[in-house]
Coordinates of N, CA and C in Angstrom, one line a residue:
M29 N -33.1 36.1 -84.2 CA -33.8 36.3 -82.7 C -33.8 37.8 -82.2
S30 N -35.2 38.0 -81.9 CA -35.4 39.4 -81.3 C -34.3 39.7 -80.0
K31 N -34.4 41.1 -79.9 CA -33.4 41.8 -78.7 C -34.1 41.1 -77.3
D32 N -35.4 41.3 -77.3 CA -36.2 40.8 -76.2 C -35.8 39.3 -75.8
R33 N -36.2 38.6 -76.7 CA -36.0 37.1 -76.7 C -34.5 36.8 -76.3
K34 N -33.5 37.4 -76.5 CA -32.3 37.2 -76.4 C -31.9 37.4 -74.9
N35 N -32.3 38.7 -74.7 CA -32.3 39.0 -73.1 C -32.9 38.3 -72.2
E36 N -34.1 37.7 -72.8 CA -34.8 36.7 -71.6 C -34.1 35.5 -71.6
N37 N -33.6 34.9 -72.5 CA -32.4 33.7 -72.7 C -31.4 34.1 -71.6
N38 N -30.7 35.1 -71.9 CA -29.5 35.7 -71.0 C -30.0 35.7 -69.5
F39 N -31.3 36.3 -69.3 CA -31.7 36.2 -67.7 C -31.9 34.9 -67.2
Q40 N -32.6 34.2 -68.1 CA -32.6 32.7 -67.6 C -31.5 31.9 -67.3
H41 N -30.3 32.2 -68.1 CA -29.1 31.6 -67.9 C -28.4 32.1 -66.7
L42 N -28.7 33.4 -66.4 CA -28.2 33.8 -65.1 C -29.0 33.5 -64.0
E43 N -30.2 33.4 -64.3 CA -31.1 32.9 -63.1 C -30.7 31.5 -62.7
G44 N -30.6 30.4 -63.9 CA -29.9 29.2 -63.4 C -28.4 29.1 -62.8
E45 N -27.6 30.2 -63.2 CA -26.4 30.1 -62.7 C -26.2 30.4 -61.4
L46 N -27.4 31.7 -60.8 CA -27.4 31.9 -59.7 C -27.9 31.0 -58.6
G47 N -28.8 30.2 -59.5 CA -29.5 29.2 -58.3 C -28.5 28.0 -58.2
K48 N -27.6 27.6 -59.2 CA -26.4 26.8 -58.8 C -25.4 27.3 -57.6
Y49 N -25.1 28.5 -58.1 CA -24.4 29.2 -57.1 C -24.9 29.1 -55.6
L50 N -26.0 29.6 -55.4 CA -26.9 29.6 -54.2 C -26.8 28.0 -53.7
E51 N -27.1 27.3 -54.4 CA -27.0 25.8 -53.9 C -25.8 25.3 -53.4
R52 N -24.4 25.7 -54.0 CA -23.3 25.2 -53.7 C -23.1 26.3 -52.3
K53 N -23.5 27.5 -52.4 CA -23.2 28.3 -51.2 C -23.9 27.6 -50.0
E54 N -25.1 27.2 -50.2 CA -25.7 26.4 -49.0 C -25.0 25.4 -48.5
L55 N -24.8 24.6 -49.5 CA -24.0 23.6 -49.4 C -22.8 23.7 -48.6
D56 N -21.8 24.5 -49.0 CA -20.5 24.9 -48.6 C -20.9 25.5 -47.1
D57 N -22.0 26.3 -46.8 CA -22.2 26.8 -45.5 C -22.5 25.7 -44.6
K58 N -23.4 24.6 -45.2 CA -23.6 23.5 -44.2 C -22.3 22.9 -43.9
K59 N -21.3 22.7 -44.7 CA -20.0 22.2 -44.5 C -19.4 22.7 -43.7
S60 N -19.3 24.2 -43.9 CA -18.5 25.2 -43.1 C -19.0 25.1 -41.5
K61 N -20.3 25.0 -41.3 CA -21.1 25.0 -40.1 C -20.8 23.6 -39.5
S62 N -20.9 22.6 -40.2 CA -20.4 21.1 -39.6 C -19.0 20.9 -39.3
S63 N -18.1 21.7 -40.0 CA -16.9 21.6 -39.9 C -16.5 22.7 -38.3
Y64 N -17.2 23.5 -38.5 CA -17.0 24.6 -37.3 C -17.4 23.9 -36.0
L65 N -18.7 23.1 -36.2 CA -19.4 22.4 -35.0 C -18.1 21.6 -34.7
F66 N -17.9 20.6 -35.5 CA -16.9 19.5 -35.1 C -15.3 20.2 -34.3
L67 N -15.1 21.3 -35.0 CA -13.9 22.1 -34.4 C -14.3 22.5 -33.0
M68 N -15.4 23.0 -32.6 CA -15.9 23.4 -31.5 C -16.2 22.2 -30.3
I69 N -16.6 21.2 -31.0 CA -16.9 20.0 -30.0 C -15.3 19.5 -29.8
G70 N -14.4 19.3 -30.7 CA -13.2 18.9 -30.5 C -12.5 19.7 -29.4
F71 N -12.6 21.1 -29.5 CA -11.8 21.9 -28.7 C -12.5 21.7 -27.3
L72 N -13.8 21.7 -27.2 CA -14.2 21.5 -25.8 C -14.0 20.3 -25.0
V73 N -13.9 19.3 -26.0 CA -13.4 18.0 -25.4 C -12.0 18.1 -24.7
L74 N -11.2 18.8 -25.7 CA -9.7 18.9 -25.4 C -9.7 19.7 -23.9
V75 N -10.7 20.8 -23.7 CA -10.6 21.6 -22.7 C -11.0 21.0 -21.3
I76 N -11.9 20.3 -21.7 CA -12.7 19.4 -20.6 C -11.6 18.4 -20.0
S77 N -11.0 17.8 -20.9 CA -10.1 16.7 -20.8 C -8.9 17.2 -20.1
G78 N -8.6 18.1 -20.6 CA -7.3 19.1 -19.7 C -7.7 19.3 -18.5
F79 N -8.8 20.0 -18.4 CA -9.3 20.2 -17.1 C -9.3 19.1 -15.9
L80 N -10.2 18.1 -16.6 CA -10.1 17.0 -15.7 C -8.8 16.3 -15.3
Y81 N -7.9 16.3 -16.2 CA -6.4 15.9 -16.1 C -5.7 16.5 -14.9
K82 N -6.0 18.0 -15.2 CA -5.2 18.7 -14.2 C -5.7 18.7 -12.6
K83 N -7.1 18.5 -12.7 CA -8.2 18.5 -11.5 C -7.4 17.3 -10.8
S84 N -7.1 16.2 -11.8 CA -6.9 14.8 -11.0 C -5.4 15.0 -10.4
L85 N -4.8 15.8 -11.0 CA -3.3 16.2 -10.4 C -3.5 17.1 -9.3
D86 N -4.3 17.9 -9.3 CA -4.5 19.0 -8.4 C -5.4 19.0 -7.3
T87 N -6.0 17.6 -7.4 CA -7.1 17.4 -6.5 C -6.6 17.8 -5.0
P88 N -7.0 18.8 -4.2 CA -6.6 19.1 -2.9 C -7.1 17.7 -1.8
V89 N -6.3 17.6 -0.9 CA -6.6 16.7 0.3 C -7.7 17.5 1.0
E90 N -8.8 16.9 1.3 CA -9.6 17.6 2.2 C -9.3 17.7 3.8
T91 N -9.7 18.8 4.2 CA -9.3 19.2 5.8 C -9.6 17.8 6.5
Y92 N -8.6 17.8 7.4 CA -8.6 16.5 8.4 C -10.1 16.5 9.3
K93 N -10.8 15.5 9.1 CA -11.7 15.4 10.3 C -11.7 14.0 10.7
D94 N -11.6 13.1 9.9 CA -11.6 11.7 10.3 C -10.7 10.9 9.4
L95 N -9.9 9.9 10.0 CA -9.0 9.1 9.1 C -9.5 8.3 8.0
T96 N -10.6 8.0 8.2 CA -11.2 7.2 6.9 C -11.2 7.8 5.7
S97 N -12.2 9.0 5.9 CA -12.4 9.9 4.7 C -11.1 10.7 4.4
Y98 N -10.2 10.7 5.3 CA -9.0 11.7 4.9 C -8.0 10.7 3.8
V99 N -8.0 9.3 4.3 CA -7.2 8.5 3.4 C -7.9 8.2 2.0
E100 N -9.1 8.3 1.9 CA -9.9 8.1 0.7 C -9.6 9.4 -0.2
S101 N -9.4 10.5 0.5 CA -9.2 11.8 -0.4 C -7.7 11.7 -0.9
I102 N -6.7 11.2 -0.1 CA -5.5 11.0 -0.6 C -5.5 10.0 -1.7
R103 N -6.1 9.1 -1.7 CA -6.1 7.9 -2.8 C -6.5 8.6 -4.2
Q104 N -7.2 9.5 -4.0 CA -7.8 10.2 -5.3 C -6.5 11.1 -5.8
V105 N -5.5 11.6 -5.3 CA -4.6 12.3 -5.8 C -3.5 11.5 -6.8
E106 N -3.0 12.1 -7.8 CA -2.0 11.4 -8.6 C -0.7 11.3 -8.0
A107 N -0.2 10.2 -8.5 CA 1.4 10.1 -7.9 C 2.3 10.9 -8.8
K108 N 3.5 10.9 -8.3 CA 4.5 12.0 -8.8 C 5.7 11.2 -8.9
P109 N 6.5 11.6 -10.0 CA 8.1 10.7 -9.9 C 8.5 11.2 -8.3
F110 N 9.3 10.2 -8.0 CA 10.0 10.5 -6.5 C 11.1 11.8 -7.0
S111 N 11.1 12.6 -6.1 CA 11.9 13.7 -6.1 C 12.3 14.3 -4.7
W112 N 12.3 13.4 -3.7 CA 12.7 13.8 -2.5 C 14.2 14.0 -2.6
T113 N 14.8 15.0 -1.9 CA 16.2 15.3 -1.5 C 16.4 15.0 0.0
Y114 N 17.4 14.8 0.5 CA 17.8 14.9 1.8 C 17.7 16.0 2.4
E115 N 18.0 17.2 1.7 CA 17.8 18.5 2.5 C 16.2 18.8 2.7
E116 N 15.4 18.4 1.8 CA 14.0 18.5 2.1 C 13.5 17.6 3.2
F117 N 14.2 16.2 3.1 CA 13.7 15.4 4.2 C 14.1 16.0 5.5
E118 N 15.2 16.4 5.6 CA 15.8 17.0 6.8 C 14.9 18.1 7.4
A119 N 14.4 18.9 6.5 CA 13.7 20.2 6.8 C 12.4 19.7 7.3
L120 N 12.0 18.7 7.2 CA 10.5 18.3 7.8 C 10.4 18.4 9.3
D121 N 9.4 18.9 9.7 CA 9.6 19.1 11.3 C 8.7 18.2 12.1
A122 N 9.7 17.2 12.6 CA 9.0 16.1 13.4 C 8.8 16.5 14.7
Q123 N 7.7 16.1 15.2 CA 7.7 16.5 17.0 C 7.1 15.4 17.5
H124 N 7.7 14.9 18.8 CA 7.2 13.6 19.6 C 5.8 13.9 20.2
S125 N 5.6 15.3 20.6 CA 4.5 15.7 21.5 C 3.9 16.9 21.0
A126 N 4.5 17.9 20.8 CA 4.1 19.5 20.2 C 3.5 19.0 18.8
A127 N 2.6 20.0 18.3 CA 2.2 19.9 17.0 C 3.3 20.3 16.1
S128 N 3.3 19.5 14.9 CA 4.4 19.6 13.8 C 3.8 20.7 12.9
K129 N 4.9 21.4 12.4 CA 4.6 22.3 11.2 C 4.3 21.7 10.0
T130 N 4.8 20.4 9.9 CA 4.8 19.7 8.5 C 3.4 19.2 8.5
R131 N 2.6 19.5 7.4 CA 1.2 19.1 7.4 C 1.0 17.9 6.3
V132 N 0.1 17.1 6.5 CA 0.1 16.1 5.3 C -0.3 16.6 4.0
E133 N -1.3 17.7 3.9 CA -1.6 18.5 2.7 C -0.6 18.9 2.1
D134 N 0.5 19.6 2.5 CA 1.7 20.1 1.9 C 2.6 19.1 1.5
I135 N 2.6 17.9 2.1 CA 3.3 16.8 1.5 C 2.7 16.4 0.3
I136 N 1.5 15.9 0.1 CA 0.8 15.6 -0.8 C 0.8 16.4 -2.0
K137 N 0.6 17.7 -1.8 CA 0.7 18.7 -2.8 C 1.9 18.8 -3.6
K138 N 3.0 18.8 -2.8 CA 4.5 18.9 -3.2 C 4.8 17.4 -3.9
Y139 N 4.7 16.3 -3.5 CA 5.0 14.8 -3.8 C 4.3 14.0 -4.2
G140 N 3.0 14.3 -4.2 CA 1.9 13.5 -5.0 C 1.4 12.6 -3.9
A141 N 0.6 11.6 -4.5 CA 0.3 10.4 -3.8 C 1.1 9.4 -3.0
P142 N 1.3 9.0 -2.1 CA 2.5 8.0 -1.6 C 2.5 6.8 -2.4
T143 N 3.6 6.0 -2.5 CA 3.7 4.6 -3.0 C 2.8 4.0 -2.3
S144 N 2.4 4.0 -1.2 CA 1.5 3.3 -0.2 C 1.3 4.1 1.1
L145 N 0.0 3.8 1.5 CA -0.4 4.3 3.0 C -1.1 3.3 3.5
E146 N -0.8 3.6 5.0 CA -1.9 2.6 6.1 C -2.0 3.3 7.0
T147 N -3.0 2.9 7.8 CA -3.3 3.6 9.2 C -3.2 2.5 10.1
S148 N -3.1 2.9 11.4 CA -2.6 2.0 12.7 C -2.9 2.6 13.4
I149 N -2.8 1.9 14.9 CA -3.1 2.6 16.3 C -1.7 2.8 16.8
Y150 N -1.1 4.0 17.2 CA 0.2 4.5 17.7 C 0.0 4.0 19.3
S151 N 0.9 3.6 19.7 CA 1.1 3.6 21.2 C -0.1 3.1 21.7
S152 N -0.8 2.2 21.1 CA -1.8 1.6 21.6 C -3.1 2.5 22.2
E153 N -3.0 3.8 21.3 CA -4.0 4.9 22.0 C -4.4 5.9 20.8
Y154 N -3.5 6.3 19.9 CA -3.7 7.2 18.9 C -3.7 6.7 17.5
E155 N -4.8 7.2 16.6 CA -4.8 6.8 15.4 C -3.5 7.4 14.6
S156 N -3.1 6.7 13.7 CA -1.8 7.3 12.9 C -2.0 6.9 11.4
L157 N -1.2 7.7 10.7 CA -1.3 7.5 9.2 C 0.2 7.2 8.6
R158 N 0.5 6.4 8.1 CA 2.1 6.1 7.6 C 2.0 6.2 6.0
L159 N 2.8 7.0 5.9 CA 2.9 7.4 4.1 C 4.4 7.0 3.8
L160 N 4.5 6.2 2.7 CA 5.7 5.7 2.2 C 6.1 6.1 0.9
Y161 N 7.0 6.9 0.4 CA 7.5 7.2 -0.9 C 8.6 6.4 -1.3
Q162 N 8.6 5.6 -2.4 CA 9.7 4.8 -2.7 C 9.8 4.9 -4.3
T163 N 11.2 4.6 -4.7 CA 11.4 4.4 -6.0 C 12.8 3.3 -5.9
E164 N 12.6 2.5 -7.2 CA 13.4 1.5 -7.2 C 14.9 1.5 -7.8
Q165 N 14.8 2.5 -8.9 CA 16.1 2.9 -9.5 C 16.7 4.1 -9.4
P166 N 17.5 4.6 -8.9 CA 17.9 3.8 -7.8 C 17.4 3.6 -6.6
R167 N 17.2 2.7 -5.7 CA 16.3 2.2 -4.6 C 16.5 3.4 -3.6
R168 N 15.5 4.2 -3.2 CA 15.4 5.1 -2.2 C 13.9 5.3 -1.7
Q169 N 13.8 5.6 -0.2 CA 12.5 5.8 0.3 C 12.6 6.8 1.1
V170 N 11.3 7.4 1.6 CA 10.9 8.3 2.7 C 9.6 7.8 3.1
E171 N 9.8 7.4 4.6 CA 8.5 7.2 5.6 C 8.3 8.0 6.4
L172 N 7.0 8.5 6.5 CA 6.4 9.4 7.6 C 5.4 8.8 8.2
L173 N 5.6 9.1 9.6 CA 4.4 8.7 10.6 C 3.7 10.1 11.1
F174 N 2.5 10.0 10.7 CA 1.5 11.0 11.3 C 0.5 10.7 12.4
V175 N 0.5 11.1 13.5 CA -0.2 10.8 14.5 C -1.1 11.7 15.0
D176 N -2.4 11.4 15.2 CA -3.4 12.2 15.5 C -3.5 12.4 17.3
F177 N -3.0 13.6 17.5 CA -3.0 14.1 18.7 C -4.0 15.2 19.0
G178 N -5.1 14.9 19.6 CA -6.0 15.8 19.7 C -6.8 16.4 18.7
G179 N -7.0 15.5 17.5 CA -7.6 16.1 16.3 C -6.9 16.5 15.2
Q180 N -5.6 16.4 15.5 CA -4.7 17.1 14.5 C -3.4 16.3 14.2
L181 N -3.2 16.0 12.7 CA -2.3 15.1 12.6 C -0.9 15.5 12.7
T182 N 0.0 15.0 13.4 CA 1.4 15.6 13.6 C 2.3 14.7 13.2
L183 N 3.5 15.3 12.5 CA 4.4 14.3 12.0 C 5.4 13.9 13.1
A184 N 5.1 12.7 13.8 CA 5.8 12.1 15.0 C 6.9 11.4 14.4
A185 N 7.2 10.8 13.6 CA 8.4 10.3 13.2 C 8.7 10.3 11.4
K186 N 10.0 10.3 10.9 CA 10.4 10.3 9.7 C 11.5 9.2 9.8
M187 N 11.6 8.7 8.6 CA 12.7 7.7 8.1 C 13.0 7.7 6.7
S188 N 14.1 7.5 6.4 CA 14.7 7.6 5.1 C 15.8 6.6 4.9
S189 N 15.9 6.3 3.6 CA 17.1 5.5 3.2 C 17.5 6.1 1.9
N190 N 18.9 6.0 1.7 CA 19.6 6.4 0.4 C 19.4 7.7 -0.2
L191 N 19.1 8.8 0.7 CA 19.0 10.0 0.5 C 20.4 10.7 1.0
F192 N 21.5 11.1 0.0 CA 22.7 11.6 0.6 C 22.8 13.3 0.5
P193 N 23.3 13.5 1.6 CA 23.4 14.9 1.7 C 24.8 15.4 1.2
E194 N 24.9 16.7 0.7 CA 25.8 17.1 -0.2 C 27.1 17.1 1.1
P195 N 28.6 16.8 0.6 CA 28.7 16.6 -0.7 C 29.1 14.9 -0.9
Y196 N 27.9 14.2 -0.3 CA 28.4 12.6 -0.3 C 27.4 11.9 -1.3
E197 N 27.0 12.7 -2.4 CA 26.0 11.9 -3.2 C 26.8 11.1 -4.3
D198 N 28.2 11.3 -4.6 CA 28.8 10.7 -5.6 C 30.1 9.9 -4.8
I199 N 30.0 9.2 -3.8 CA 31.2 8.7 -3.1 C 31.4 7.2 -3.6
V200 N 30.5 6.7 -4.5 CA 30.6 5.3 -5.0 C 31.7 5.5 -6.2
G201 N 32.5 4.5 -6.4 CA 33.4 4.5 -7.3 C 34.5 3.4 -7.4
E202 N 35.4 3.4 -8.4 CA 36.4 2.3 -8.4 C 37.3 2.5 -7.3
N203 N 37.8 1.3 -7.0 CA 38.7 1.5 -5.7 C 39.6 0.3 -5.8
S204 N 40.8 0.3 -5.6 CA 41.8 -0.9 -5.5 C 42.5 -0.9 -4.2
H205 N 42.2 -0.1 -3.2 CA 42.9 0.0 -2.1 C 43.0 -1.4 -1.3
D206 N 44.0 -2.1 -0.8 CA 44.2 -3.2 0.0 C 44.2 -3.0 1.4
W207 N 43.3 -3.3 1.9 CA 43.0 -2.8 3.3 C 44.2 -3.8 4.2
T208 N 44.7 -3.1 5.2 CA 45.3 -4.1 6.2 C 44.4 -4.4 7.4
S209 N 45.0 -5.3 8.1 CA 44.2 -5.2 9.7 C 44.7 -4.0 10.5
Q210 N 46.0 -3.4 10.5 CA 46.3 -2.3 11.0 C 45.4 -1.1 10.6
E211 N 45.3 -0.9 9.5 CA 44.4 0.1 9.0 C 43.1 0.1 9.5
F212 N 42.4 -1.0 9.6 CA 41.1 -1.1 10.2 C 41.1 -1.0 11.7
N213 N 42.3 -1.4 12.4 CA 42.2 -1.4 13.9 C 42.2 0.1 14.1
N214 N 43.1 0.8 13.2 CA 43.3 2.0 13.6 C 42.4 3.2 13.5
L215 N 41.1 2.6 13.1 CA 40.0 3.8 12.7 C 39.4 3.9 14.1
R216 N 39.1 5.1 14.5 CA 38.9 5.4 16.0 C 37.1 5.5 15.6
V217 N 36.6 4.5 16.5 CA 35.1 4.5 16.8 C 34.6 5.4 17.9
G218 N 33.7 6.2 17.6 CA 33.2 7.1 18.7 C 32.0 6.5 19.3
A219 N 31.4 7.3 20.1 CA 29.9 7.2 20.7 C 28.8 6.7 19.6
S220 N 27.7 6.2 20.2 CA 26.7 5.8 19.4 C 26.4 6.5 18.4
N221 N 26.5 8.0 18.8 CA 26.0 9.3 17.9 C 27.3 9.7 17.2
G222 N 28.2 9.1 17.3 CA 29.6 9.2 16.4 C 30.5 10.1 17.0
E223 N 30.1 10.8 18.2 CA 30.9 11.6 18.8 C 32.4 10.9 19.1
G224 N 33.4 11.8 18.7 CA 34.8 11.3 19.1 C 35.4 10.3 18.0
G225 N 34.7 9.9 16.9 CA 35.1 8.8 16.2 C 35.8 9.7 14.7
V226 N 36.4 8.8 14.2 CA 37.0 9.5 12.9 C 36.1 10.0 11.9
S227 N 36.2 11.0 11.2 CA 35.2 11.5 10.4 C 35.2 10.9 8.8
L228 N 34.2 10.9 8.3 CA 33.6 10.4 7.1 C 34.7 11.1 5.9
D229 N 34.9 12.3 6.0 CA 35.7 13.0 5.0 C 37.1 12.4 5.1
E230 N 37.8 12.2 6.3 CA 38.9 11.9 6.6 C 39.1 10.4 5.9
V231 N 38.1 9.5 6.4 CA 38.3 8.0 5.7 C 38.2 8.3 3.9
L232 N 37.4 8.9 3.5 CA 37.2 9.0 2.1 C 38.6 9.4 1.3
S233 N 39.2 10.6 1.9 CA 40.2 11.3 1.7 C 41.5 10.1 1.6
T234 N 41.4 9.2 2.7 CA 42.4 8.4 2.8 C 42.4 7.2 2.0
Y235 N 41.2 6.6 1.8 CA 41.1 5.3 1.2 C 40.4 5.2 0.0
G236 N 39.7 6.6 -0.3 CA 39.4 6.8 -1.5 C 37.6 6.3 -1.7
P237 N 37.1 6.3 -3.1 CA 35.7 6.1 -3.2 C 35.4 4.6 -2.7
V238 N 34.0 4.5 -2.3 CA 33.4 3.1 -1.7 C 32.8 2.1 -2.8
Y239 N 32.7 0.9 -2.4 CA 32.1 0.2 -3.4 C 30.4 0.3 -3.0
V240 N 29.9 0.5 -1.9 CA 28.4 0.4 -2.0 C 28.2 1.4 -0.7
A241 N 27.4 2.6 -0.8 CA 27.1 3.3 0.1 C 25.3 3.4 0.4
E242 N 25.0 3.4 1.9 CA 23.5 3.6 2.2 C 23.7 4.8 3.0
S243 N 22.3 5.3 3.1 CA 22.1 6.3 4.2 C 20.8 6.0 4.7
F244 N 20.5 6.2 6.0 CA 19.2 5.9 6.5 C 19.3 6.8 7.8
G245 N 17.9 7.0 8.5 CA 18.0 7.9 9.5 C 16.5 8.0 10.1
T246 N 16.5 8.8 11.3 CA 15.1 9.0 12.0 C 15.3 10.5 12.2
V247 N 14.5 10.9 13.5 CA 14.5 12.4 13.5 C 15.9 12.7 14.4
D248 N 16.2 11.5 15.2 CA 17.4 12.1 16.0 C 18.7 11.7 15.3
Y249 N 19.0 10.6 14.5 CA 20.3 10.2 13.9 C 20.2 10.0 12.4
W250 N 21.2 10.3 11.7 CA 21.3 10.2 10.5 C 22.5 9.5 10.1
T251 N 22.3 8.1 9.5 CA 23.8 7.4 9.5 C 24.1 7.4 8.0
I252 N 25.2 7.5 7.5 CA 25.8 6.8 6.1 C 26.5 5.9 6.5
R253 N 26.3 4.5 5.8 CA 27.2 3.5 5.8 C 27.8 3.2 4.7
I254 N 29.0 3.1 4.5 CA 30.0 2.6 3.3 C 30.6 1.3 3.4
Q255 N 30.7 0.7 2.4 CA 31.2 -0.5 2.2 C 32.7 -0.5 1.4
Y256 N 33.6 -1.1 1.8 CA 34.8 -1.3 0.9 C 34.9 -2.7 0.7
L257 N 35.0 -3.0 -0.4 CA 35.2 -4.5 -1.0 C 36.6 -4.7 -1.8
N258 N 37.3 -5.8 -1.4 CA 38.3 -6.2 -2.1 C 38.0 -7.4 -3.1
H259 N 37.8 -7.4 -4.3 CA 37.3 -8.2 -5.1 C 38.1 -9.5 -5.1
E260 N 39.4 -9.3 -5.1 CA 40.4 -10.6 -5.0 C 40.2 -11.5 -3.9
T261 N 40.2 -10.8 -2.8 CA 40.1 -11.8 -1.6 C 38.7 -11.9 -0.9
S262 N 37.8 -10.8 -1.4 CA 36.3 -10.9 -1.0 C 36.3 -10.3 0.6
D263 N 37.3 -9.6 0.9 CA 37.4 -9.0 2.1 C 36.4 -7.7 2.3
N264 N 35.5 -7.6 3.1 CA 34.7 -6.6 3.4 C 35.1 -5.7 4.5
I265 N 34.7 -4.3 4.2 CA 34.9 -3.4 5.4 C 33.6 -2.7 5.5
F266 N 32.8 -2.8 6.7 CA 31.7 -1.8 6.8 C 31.6 -0.7 7.7
L267 N 31.4 0.6 7.6 CA 31.7 1.6 8.3 C 30.4 2.3 8.4
D268 N 29.9 2.6 9.6 CA 28.7 3.5 9.8 C 29.2 4.8 10.5
F269 N 28.6 6.0 9.8 CA 28.9 7.3 10.1 C 27.8 7.9 10.6
T270 N 27.6 8.5 11.8 CA 26.4 9.1 12.4 C 26.7 10.6 12.5
K271 N 25.7 11.5 12.0 CA 25.8 12.7 12.3 C 26.0 13.4 13.5
D272 N 26.7 14.1 13.8 CA 26.8 14.8 15.3 C 26.0 16.1 15.1
G273 N 26.1 16.8 16.2 CA 25.4 18.0 16.4 C 25.7 19.2 15.6
E274 N 27.1 19.2 15.0 CA 27.8 20.2 14.2 C 27.5 19.5 12.7
G275 N 26.9 18.5 12.6 CA 26.6 18.3 11.1 C 27.7 17.3 10.5
E276 N 28.8 17.0 11.2 CA 29.8 16.1 10.8 C 29.6 14.7 11.0
Y277 N 29.8 14.0 10.1 CA 29.6 12.5 10.4 C 30.9 11.9 10.4
Q278 N 30.8 10.9 11.8 CA 31.9 10.6 12.4 C 31.3 9.1 12.8
L279 N 32.7 8.2 13.1 CA 32.6 6.9 12.8 C 31.9 6.2 14.4
S280 N 30.7 5.6 13.9 CA 30.0 5.1 15.3 C 30.0 3.8 15.3
Q281 N 30.4 3.1 14.1 CA 30.5 1.5 14.4 C 31.3 0.8 13.0
K282 N 32.0 0.0 13.2 CA 32.7 -0.7 12.2 C 32.8 -2.2 12.3
H283 N 32.8 -2.8 11.1 CA 32.7 -4.5 11.0 C 33.4 -4.8 9.8
K284 N 33.7 -5.9 10.2 CA 34.9 -6.5 9.0 C 34.4 -8.1 8.8
E285 N 34.4 -8.4 7.3 CA 34.4 -9.9 7.0 C 35.6 -10.2 6.2
V286 N 36.5 -10.7 6.8 CA 37.9 -11.0 6.1 C 38.2 -12.6 6.2
R287 N 39.2 -12.8 5.3 CA 40.1 -14.1 5.5 C 41.2 -14.1 5.9
N288 N 41.9 -13.3 5.3 CA 43.5 -13.4 5.4 C 44.2 -12.7 6.5
W289 N 43.3 -11.9 7.5 CA 44.2 -11.3 8.3 C 44.3 -12.1 9.5

């Protein structure tokens, strides 16, 4: 075979290999572009989904104009786990007549959509909005009433149950104390606001942990109700302690259900 013929065959072989290479490269490029395209689409979907999810969580409540549209804007907000504390509840600025510093928008932003909300007419004259935050395990709730006074929603009333102030979060426990009629009778009951009554601290230090504890209150009063139970006799002691102006809980009411006294 001549040298020129050999070179021609080599050239044709290289040309064929080059053609195959270019075909493979073109196919790989297509696959790469397809993969890149799919990756970009997937990335965009994730970004958009995340944005929409965050938007649903952070959807702001519109500026209050009328109650109907305002309620609808609240319904668009995502709910959050119940996170209320007694201290946060206590700090809410409730006013019976003046404008409140506590705004619905701030409540929704921090605690999410309420468990339920409803509108009504307050004092036969003013539109009102009631927000209820509730959880079952353990059962706790916060209820807020906002009233439209002159085109502005004002927190006019607040109520709550089973939010315990420090240091009374963990007063429930085992107790074997056997109450006597004299011990019960000696418990000093104060005024309706607790003034002059025996303190909750004194009762706990004397008689120990309680069987059940509840707490509830409004703007003016906050009460911690405790129950002592004798499992053998089924004797029940119920004591209400109301917070006075100094922040101390004093006995405002007592009740007993006993058989053997």
